[in-house]
Short mmCIF file of C-alpha atoms in Angstrom, two decimals:
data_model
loop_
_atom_site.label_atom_id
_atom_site.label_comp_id
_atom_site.label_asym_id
_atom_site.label_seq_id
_atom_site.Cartn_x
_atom_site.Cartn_y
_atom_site.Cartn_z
CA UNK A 1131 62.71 114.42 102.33
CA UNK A 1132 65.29 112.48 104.31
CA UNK A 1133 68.11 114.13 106.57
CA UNK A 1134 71.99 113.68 104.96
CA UNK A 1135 72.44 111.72 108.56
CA UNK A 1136 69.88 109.21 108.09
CA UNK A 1137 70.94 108.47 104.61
CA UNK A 1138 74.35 107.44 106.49
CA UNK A 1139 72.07 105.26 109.38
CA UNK A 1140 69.76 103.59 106.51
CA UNK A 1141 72.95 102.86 104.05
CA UNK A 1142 75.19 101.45 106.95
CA UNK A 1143 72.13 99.05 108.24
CA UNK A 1144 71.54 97.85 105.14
CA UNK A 1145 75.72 97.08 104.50
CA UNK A 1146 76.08 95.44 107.71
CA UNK A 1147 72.55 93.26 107.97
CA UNK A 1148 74.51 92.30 104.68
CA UNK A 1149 76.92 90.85 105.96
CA UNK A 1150 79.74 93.47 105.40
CA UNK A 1151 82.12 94.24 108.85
CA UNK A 1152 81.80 97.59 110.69
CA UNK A 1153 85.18 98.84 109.60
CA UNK A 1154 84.21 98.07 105.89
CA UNK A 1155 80.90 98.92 105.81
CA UNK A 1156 81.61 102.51 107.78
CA UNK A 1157 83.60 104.22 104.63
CA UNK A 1158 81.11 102.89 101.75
CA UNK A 1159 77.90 104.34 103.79
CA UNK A 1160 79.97 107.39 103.98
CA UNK A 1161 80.63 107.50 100.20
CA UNK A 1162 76.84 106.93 99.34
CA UNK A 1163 75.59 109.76 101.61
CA UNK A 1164 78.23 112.12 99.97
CA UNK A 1165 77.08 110.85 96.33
CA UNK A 1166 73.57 111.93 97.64
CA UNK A 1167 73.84 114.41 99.72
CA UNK A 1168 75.87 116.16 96.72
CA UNK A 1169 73.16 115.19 94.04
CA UNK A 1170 75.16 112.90 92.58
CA UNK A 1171 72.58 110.02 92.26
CA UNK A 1172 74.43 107.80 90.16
CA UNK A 1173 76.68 107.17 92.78
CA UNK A 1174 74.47 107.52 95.95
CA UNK A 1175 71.36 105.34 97.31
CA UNK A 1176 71.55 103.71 93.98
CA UNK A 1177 74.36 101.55 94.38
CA UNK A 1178 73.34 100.47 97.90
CA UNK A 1179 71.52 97.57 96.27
CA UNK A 1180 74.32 97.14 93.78
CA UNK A 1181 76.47 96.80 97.24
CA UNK A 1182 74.67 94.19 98.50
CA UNK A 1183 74.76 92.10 95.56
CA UNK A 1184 78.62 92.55 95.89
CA UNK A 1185 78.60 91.50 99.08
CA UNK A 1186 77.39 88.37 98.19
CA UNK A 1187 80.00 87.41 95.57
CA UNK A 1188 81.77 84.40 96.24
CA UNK A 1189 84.75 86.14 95.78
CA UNK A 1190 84.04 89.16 98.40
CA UNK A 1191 85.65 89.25 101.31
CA UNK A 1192 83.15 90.93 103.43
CA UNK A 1193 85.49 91.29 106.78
CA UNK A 1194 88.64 92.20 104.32
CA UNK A 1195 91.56 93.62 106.73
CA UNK A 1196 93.69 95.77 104.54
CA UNK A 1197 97.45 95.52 104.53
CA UNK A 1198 99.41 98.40 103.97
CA UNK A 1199 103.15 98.51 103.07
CA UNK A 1200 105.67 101.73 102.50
CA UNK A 1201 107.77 100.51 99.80
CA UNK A 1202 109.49 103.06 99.12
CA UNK A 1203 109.87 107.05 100.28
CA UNK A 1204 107.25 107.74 97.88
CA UNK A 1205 105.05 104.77 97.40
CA UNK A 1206 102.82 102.93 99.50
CA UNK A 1207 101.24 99.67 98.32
CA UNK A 1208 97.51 99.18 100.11
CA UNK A 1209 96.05 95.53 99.48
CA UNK A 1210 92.74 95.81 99.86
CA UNK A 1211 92.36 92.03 100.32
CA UNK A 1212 89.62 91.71 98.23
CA UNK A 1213 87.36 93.76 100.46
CA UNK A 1214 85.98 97.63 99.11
CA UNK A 1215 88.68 100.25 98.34
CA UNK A 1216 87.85 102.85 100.82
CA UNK A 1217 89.11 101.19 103.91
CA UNK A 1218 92.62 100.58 102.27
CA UNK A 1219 92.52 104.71 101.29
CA UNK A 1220 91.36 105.72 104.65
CA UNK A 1221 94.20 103.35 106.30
CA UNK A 1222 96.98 104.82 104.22
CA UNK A 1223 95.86 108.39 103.79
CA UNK A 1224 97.97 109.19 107.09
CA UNK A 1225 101.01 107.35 105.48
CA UNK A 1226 100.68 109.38 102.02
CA UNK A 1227 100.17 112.62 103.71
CA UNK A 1228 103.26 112.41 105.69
CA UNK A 1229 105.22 110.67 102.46
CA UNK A 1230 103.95 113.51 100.57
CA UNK A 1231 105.36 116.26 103.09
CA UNK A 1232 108.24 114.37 103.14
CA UNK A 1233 109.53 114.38 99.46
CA UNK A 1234 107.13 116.02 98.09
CA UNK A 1235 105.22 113.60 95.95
CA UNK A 1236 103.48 110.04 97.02
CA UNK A 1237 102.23 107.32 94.60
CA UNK A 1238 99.47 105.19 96.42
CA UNK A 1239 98.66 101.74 94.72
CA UNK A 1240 95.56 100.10 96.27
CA UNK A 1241 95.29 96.46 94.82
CA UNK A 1242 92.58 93.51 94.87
CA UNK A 1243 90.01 96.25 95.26
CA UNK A 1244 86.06 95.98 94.71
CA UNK A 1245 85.23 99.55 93.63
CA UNK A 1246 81.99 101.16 92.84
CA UNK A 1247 82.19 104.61 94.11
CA UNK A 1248 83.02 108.18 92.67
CA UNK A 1249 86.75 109.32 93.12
CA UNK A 1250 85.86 113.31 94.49
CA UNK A 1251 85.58 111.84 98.18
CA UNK A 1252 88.77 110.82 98.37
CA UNK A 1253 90.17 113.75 96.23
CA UNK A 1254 88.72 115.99 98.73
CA UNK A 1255 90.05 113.73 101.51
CA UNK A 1256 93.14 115.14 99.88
CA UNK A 1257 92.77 118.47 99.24
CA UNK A 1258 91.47 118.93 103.11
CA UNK A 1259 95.52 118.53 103.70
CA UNK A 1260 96.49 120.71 101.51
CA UNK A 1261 97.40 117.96 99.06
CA UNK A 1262 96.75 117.99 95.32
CA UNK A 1263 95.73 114.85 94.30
CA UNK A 1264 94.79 112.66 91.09
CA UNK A 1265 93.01 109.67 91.40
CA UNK A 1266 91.91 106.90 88.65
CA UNK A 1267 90.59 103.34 88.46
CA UNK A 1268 89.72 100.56 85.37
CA UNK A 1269 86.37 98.90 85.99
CA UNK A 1270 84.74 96.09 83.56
CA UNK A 1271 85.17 95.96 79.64
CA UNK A 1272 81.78 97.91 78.91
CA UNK A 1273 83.43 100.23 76.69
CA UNK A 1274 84.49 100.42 73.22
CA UNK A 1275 87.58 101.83 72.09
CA UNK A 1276 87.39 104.98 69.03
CA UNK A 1277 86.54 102.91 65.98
CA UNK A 1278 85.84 100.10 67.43
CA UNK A 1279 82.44 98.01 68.06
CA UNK A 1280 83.09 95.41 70.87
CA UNK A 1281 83.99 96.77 74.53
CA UNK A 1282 87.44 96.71 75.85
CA UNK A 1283 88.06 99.53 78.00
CA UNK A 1284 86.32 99.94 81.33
CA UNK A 1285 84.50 103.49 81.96
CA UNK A 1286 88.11 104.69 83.55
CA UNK A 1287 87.08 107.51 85.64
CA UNK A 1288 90.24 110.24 86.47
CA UNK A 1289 89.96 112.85 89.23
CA UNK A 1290 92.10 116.22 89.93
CA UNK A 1291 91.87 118.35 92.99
CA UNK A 1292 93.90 121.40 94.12
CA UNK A 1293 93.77 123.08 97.08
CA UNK A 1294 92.29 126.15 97.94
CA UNK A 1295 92.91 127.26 101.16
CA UNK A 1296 89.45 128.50 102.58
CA UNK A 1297 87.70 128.15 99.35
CA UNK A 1298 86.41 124.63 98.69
CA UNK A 1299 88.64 122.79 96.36
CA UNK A 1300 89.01 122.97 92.33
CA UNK A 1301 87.52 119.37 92.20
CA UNK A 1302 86.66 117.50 88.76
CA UNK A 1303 85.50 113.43 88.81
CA UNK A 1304 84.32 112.05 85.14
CA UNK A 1305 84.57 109.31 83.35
CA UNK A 1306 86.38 108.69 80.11
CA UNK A 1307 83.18 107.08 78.44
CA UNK A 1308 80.74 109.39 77.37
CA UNK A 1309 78.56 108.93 80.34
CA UNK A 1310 79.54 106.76 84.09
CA UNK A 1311 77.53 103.58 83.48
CA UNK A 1312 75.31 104.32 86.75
CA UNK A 1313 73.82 107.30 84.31
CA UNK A 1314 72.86 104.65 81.43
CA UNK A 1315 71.27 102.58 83.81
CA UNK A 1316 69.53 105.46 85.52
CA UNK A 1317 67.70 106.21 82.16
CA UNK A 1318 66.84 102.23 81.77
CA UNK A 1319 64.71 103.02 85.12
CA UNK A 1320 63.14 105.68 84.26
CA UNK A 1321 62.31 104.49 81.18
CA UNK A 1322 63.89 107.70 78.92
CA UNK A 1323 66.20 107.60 75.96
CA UNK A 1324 69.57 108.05 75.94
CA UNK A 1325 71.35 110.86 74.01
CA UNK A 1326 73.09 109.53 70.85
CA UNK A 1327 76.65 109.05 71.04
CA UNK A 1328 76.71 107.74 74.70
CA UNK A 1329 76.62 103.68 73.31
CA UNK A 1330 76.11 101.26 70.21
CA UNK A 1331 73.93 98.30 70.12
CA UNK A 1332 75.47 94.51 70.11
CA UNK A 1333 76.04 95.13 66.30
CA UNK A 1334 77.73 98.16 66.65
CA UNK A 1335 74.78 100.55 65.57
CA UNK A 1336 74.02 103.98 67.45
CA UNK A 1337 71.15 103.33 69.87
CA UNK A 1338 69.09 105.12 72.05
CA UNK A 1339 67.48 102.43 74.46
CA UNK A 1340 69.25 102.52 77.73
CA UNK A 1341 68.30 98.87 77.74
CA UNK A 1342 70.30 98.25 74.72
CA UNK A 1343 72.69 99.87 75.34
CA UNK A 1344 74.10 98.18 78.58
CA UNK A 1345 73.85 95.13 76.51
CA UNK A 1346 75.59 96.68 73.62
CA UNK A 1347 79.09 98.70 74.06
CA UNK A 1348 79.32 102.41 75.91
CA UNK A 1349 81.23 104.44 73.71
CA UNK A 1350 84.25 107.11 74.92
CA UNK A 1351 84.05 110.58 75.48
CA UNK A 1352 85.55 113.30 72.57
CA UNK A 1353 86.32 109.84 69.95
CA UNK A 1354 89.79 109.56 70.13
CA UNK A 1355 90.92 111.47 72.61
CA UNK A 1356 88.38 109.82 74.84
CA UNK A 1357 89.80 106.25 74.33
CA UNK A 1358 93.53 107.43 74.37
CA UNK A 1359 93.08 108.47 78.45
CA UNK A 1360 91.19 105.83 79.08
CA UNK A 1361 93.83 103.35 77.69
CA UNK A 1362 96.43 105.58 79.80
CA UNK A 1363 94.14 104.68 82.92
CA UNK A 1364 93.92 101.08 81.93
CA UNK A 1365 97.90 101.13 82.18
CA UNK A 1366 99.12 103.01 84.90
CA UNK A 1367 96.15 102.03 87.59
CA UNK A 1368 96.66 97.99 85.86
CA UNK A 1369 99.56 97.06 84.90
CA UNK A 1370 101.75 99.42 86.33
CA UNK A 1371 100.90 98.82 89.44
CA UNK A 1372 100.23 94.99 89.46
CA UNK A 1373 97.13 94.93 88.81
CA UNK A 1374 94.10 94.16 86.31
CA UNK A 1375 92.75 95.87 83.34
CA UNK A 1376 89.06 96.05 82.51
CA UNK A 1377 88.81 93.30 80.63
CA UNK A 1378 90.36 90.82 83.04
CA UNK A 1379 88.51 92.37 85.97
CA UNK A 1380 85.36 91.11 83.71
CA UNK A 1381 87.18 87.65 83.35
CA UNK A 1382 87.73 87.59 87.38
CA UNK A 1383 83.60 88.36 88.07
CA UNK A 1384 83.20 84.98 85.39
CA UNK A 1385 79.71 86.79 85.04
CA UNK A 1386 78.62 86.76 88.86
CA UNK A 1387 77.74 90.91 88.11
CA UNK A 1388 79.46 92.25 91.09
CA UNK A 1389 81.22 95.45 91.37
CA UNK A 1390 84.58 95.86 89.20
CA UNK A 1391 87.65 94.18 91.07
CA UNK A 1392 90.61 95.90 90.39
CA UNK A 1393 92.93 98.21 91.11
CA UNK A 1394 93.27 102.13 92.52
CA UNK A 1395 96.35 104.59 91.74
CA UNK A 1396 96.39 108.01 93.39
CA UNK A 1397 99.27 110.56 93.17
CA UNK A 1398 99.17 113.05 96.21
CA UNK A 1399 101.43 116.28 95.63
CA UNK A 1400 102.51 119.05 98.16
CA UNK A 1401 102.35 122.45 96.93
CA UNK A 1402 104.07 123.71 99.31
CA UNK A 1403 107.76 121.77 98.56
CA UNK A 1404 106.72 121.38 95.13
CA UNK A 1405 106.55 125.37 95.13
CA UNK A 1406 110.09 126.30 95.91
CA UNK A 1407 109.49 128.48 98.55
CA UNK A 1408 106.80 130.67 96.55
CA UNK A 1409 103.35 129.33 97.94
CA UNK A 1410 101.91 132.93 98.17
CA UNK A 1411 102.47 133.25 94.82
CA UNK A 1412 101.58 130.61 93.49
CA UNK A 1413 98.61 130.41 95.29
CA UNK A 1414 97.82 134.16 93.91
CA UNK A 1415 98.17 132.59 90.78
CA UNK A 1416 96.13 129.70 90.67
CA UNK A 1417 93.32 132.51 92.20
CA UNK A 1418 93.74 134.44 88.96
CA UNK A 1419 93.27 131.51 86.96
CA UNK A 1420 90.25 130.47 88.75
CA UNK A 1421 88.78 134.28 88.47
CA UNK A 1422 89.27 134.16 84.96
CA UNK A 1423 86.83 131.33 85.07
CA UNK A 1424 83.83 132.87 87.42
CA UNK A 1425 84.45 136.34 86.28
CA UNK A 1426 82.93 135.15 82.92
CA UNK A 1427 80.02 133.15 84.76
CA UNK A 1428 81.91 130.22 83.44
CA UNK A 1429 81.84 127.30 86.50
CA UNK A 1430 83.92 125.82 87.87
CA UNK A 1431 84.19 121.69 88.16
CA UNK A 1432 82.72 120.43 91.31
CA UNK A 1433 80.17 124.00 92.00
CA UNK A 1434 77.08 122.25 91.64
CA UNK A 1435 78.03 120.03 93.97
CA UNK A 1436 78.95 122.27 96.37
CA UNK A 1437 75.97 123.94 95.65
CA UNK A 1438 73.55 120.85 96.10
CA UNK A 1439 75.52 120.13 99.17
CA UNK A 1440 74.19 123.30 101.38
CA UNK A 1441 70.97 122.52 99.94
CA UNK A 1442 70.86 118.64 101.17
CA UNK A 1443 72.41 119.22 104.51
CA UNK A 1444 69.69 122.53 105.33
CA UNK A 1445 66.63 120.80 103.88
CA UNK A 1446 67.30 117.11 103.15
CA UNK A 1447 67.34 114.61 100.22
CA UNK A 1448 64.41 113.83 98.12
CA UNK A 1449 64.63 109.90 97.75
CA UNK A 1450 62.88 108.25 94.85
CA UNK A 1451 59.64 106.23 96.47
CA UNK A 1452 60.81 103.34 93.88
CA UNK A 1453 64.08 103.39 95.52
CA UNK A 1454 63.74 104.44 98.98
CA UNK A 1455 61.18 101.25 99.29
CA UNK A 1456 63.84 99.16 97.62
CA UNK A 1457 66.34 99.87 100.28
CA UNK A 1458 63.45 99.27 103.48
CA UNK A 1459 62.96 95.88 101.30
CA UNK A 1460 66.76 95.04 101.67
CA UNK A 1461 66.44 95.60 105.14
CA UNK A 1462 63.57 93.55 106.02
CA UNK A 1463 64.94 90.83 104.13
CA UNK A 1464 68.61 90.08 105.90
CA UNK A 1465 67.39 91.25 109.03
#
């Protein structure tokens, strides 16, 4: 087992024997311990190698200074300068939070962004204010549209989070393919099939090899419906906001495999204005909805998270030996 703080120690070493600054490299080791400290291993000590890799792009910008600009009452443009997205959220959350109180409603646009991590941190990072919050990104072209055979949509995750007062948050993060790609190549490690309906082959044919299928096309979640929201995503956090889709974030990496470069739209609301002067209420009712939920045993989004959370911060993570020795490689070899 390894303590939630020395995830945080081991993932920041690693980011900045890489080459990445302190104020960079700070947020994404943050973002990894939460993915594993919350048993979300797609998106925790998994990607640290992935991060690395990124680093090293030719088209990284490792010591990225974000520049952030109010443009409006409600909107705030963050350039990310070609360095991660988290430092460019972190550096306008104050801004959006004070928009949002303000008018009620704050659009933030974070552009030339290398992304790679779950969207619940910075949901929460929301929510913590008081703020509901929606959050979604492109990535690469891995995935192919309802009826279609060749990708063109990126895995487009969208995340929602409401506030709770001293309950944790109603929190969901998923992606609009059937699966987040991190999942698919979790699988190809362990060597274990993939459930049908998660991909098709490089002819378009159902497959079950994880293998093939990251060579092949990822396929959207619920058909239709599925590709319709992530073609919404593609729009609002692409063009919209002046910004790449998928498919010319792919173009931009010109096969170099680094992390999707793209852009980042979050919409932070404030209950409280938004609420005409009835917060209690509406607060009572958003309780009753969520009852309605757990008085069934149904759960709610985000619970076994929360639940894996206590867990990991009383006893520890359990790190794969495959990957845990990985990682001590990575730092042995740029120290």
């Amino acid at each position: 087992m390894v303590g939630v703080d020395d995830v945080f120690h081991m993932a920041l070493q690693v980011l900045l024997n890489a080459g990445l600054s302190p104020e960079q490299a700070e947020p994404v080791a943050r973002v990894i311990t939460a993915g594993e400290r919350d048993e979300c291993f797609s998106h925790g000590l998994y990607r640290l190698p992935g991060c690395v890799e990124t680093i090293k792009s030719p088209k990284f910008v490792p010591d990225a200074v974000p520049n952030i600009v109010e443009t409006s009452a409600a909107v705030v443009h963050a350039d990310a300068a070609y360095g991660y997205s988290l430092l460019a959220f972190d550096r306008a959350l104050s801004i959006v939070e004070r928009k949002t109180r303000s008018v009620g409603v704050c659009i933030l646009a974070i552009n030339n962004c290398f992304h790679f991590s779950a969207l619940w941190p910075e949901i929460e990072a929301m929510t913590e204010r008081g703020l509901a919050a929606i959050a979604m990104t492109p990535s690469h072209s891995w995935v192919a549209p309802a009826g279609g055979t060749r990708p063109v949509l990126g895995t487009n995750p969208i995340a929602f989070g409401w506030p709770r007062g001293k309950e944790r948050p109603y929190v969901f993060d998923f992606a609009t393919s059937a699966i987040a790609r991190g999942d698919i190549a979790l699988h190809k490690i362990g060597g274990k099939p993939i459930p049908a309906g998660w991909a098709v082959d490089s002819d378009g044919n159902s497959t079950t090899d994880a293998a093939v299928a990251l060579s092949g096309a990822m396929l959207t979640f619920g058909g239709h419906k599925g590709s319709a929201l992530s073609t919404m995503i593609e729009l609002l956090a692409g063009p919209l906001i002046g910004d790449m889709t998928s498919m010319q974030s792919m173009a931009f990496d010109g096969g170099i495999k680094a992390a999707p470069c793209h852009g980042e739209l979050i919409i932070a609301f404030d209950p409280e204005l938004l609420g005409g002067g009835t917060s209690t209420a509406n607060h009572e009712s958003a309780e009753a909805l969520f009852a309605a939920f757990t008085d069934q045993a149904a759960r709610l989004p985000s619970q076994r998270r929360y639940e894996a959370r206590e867990r990991s911060m009383k006893y520890g993570v359990r790190v794969a030996r495959e990957l845990y020795d990985r990682i001590q490689s990575l730092l042995m070899d740029v120290q």
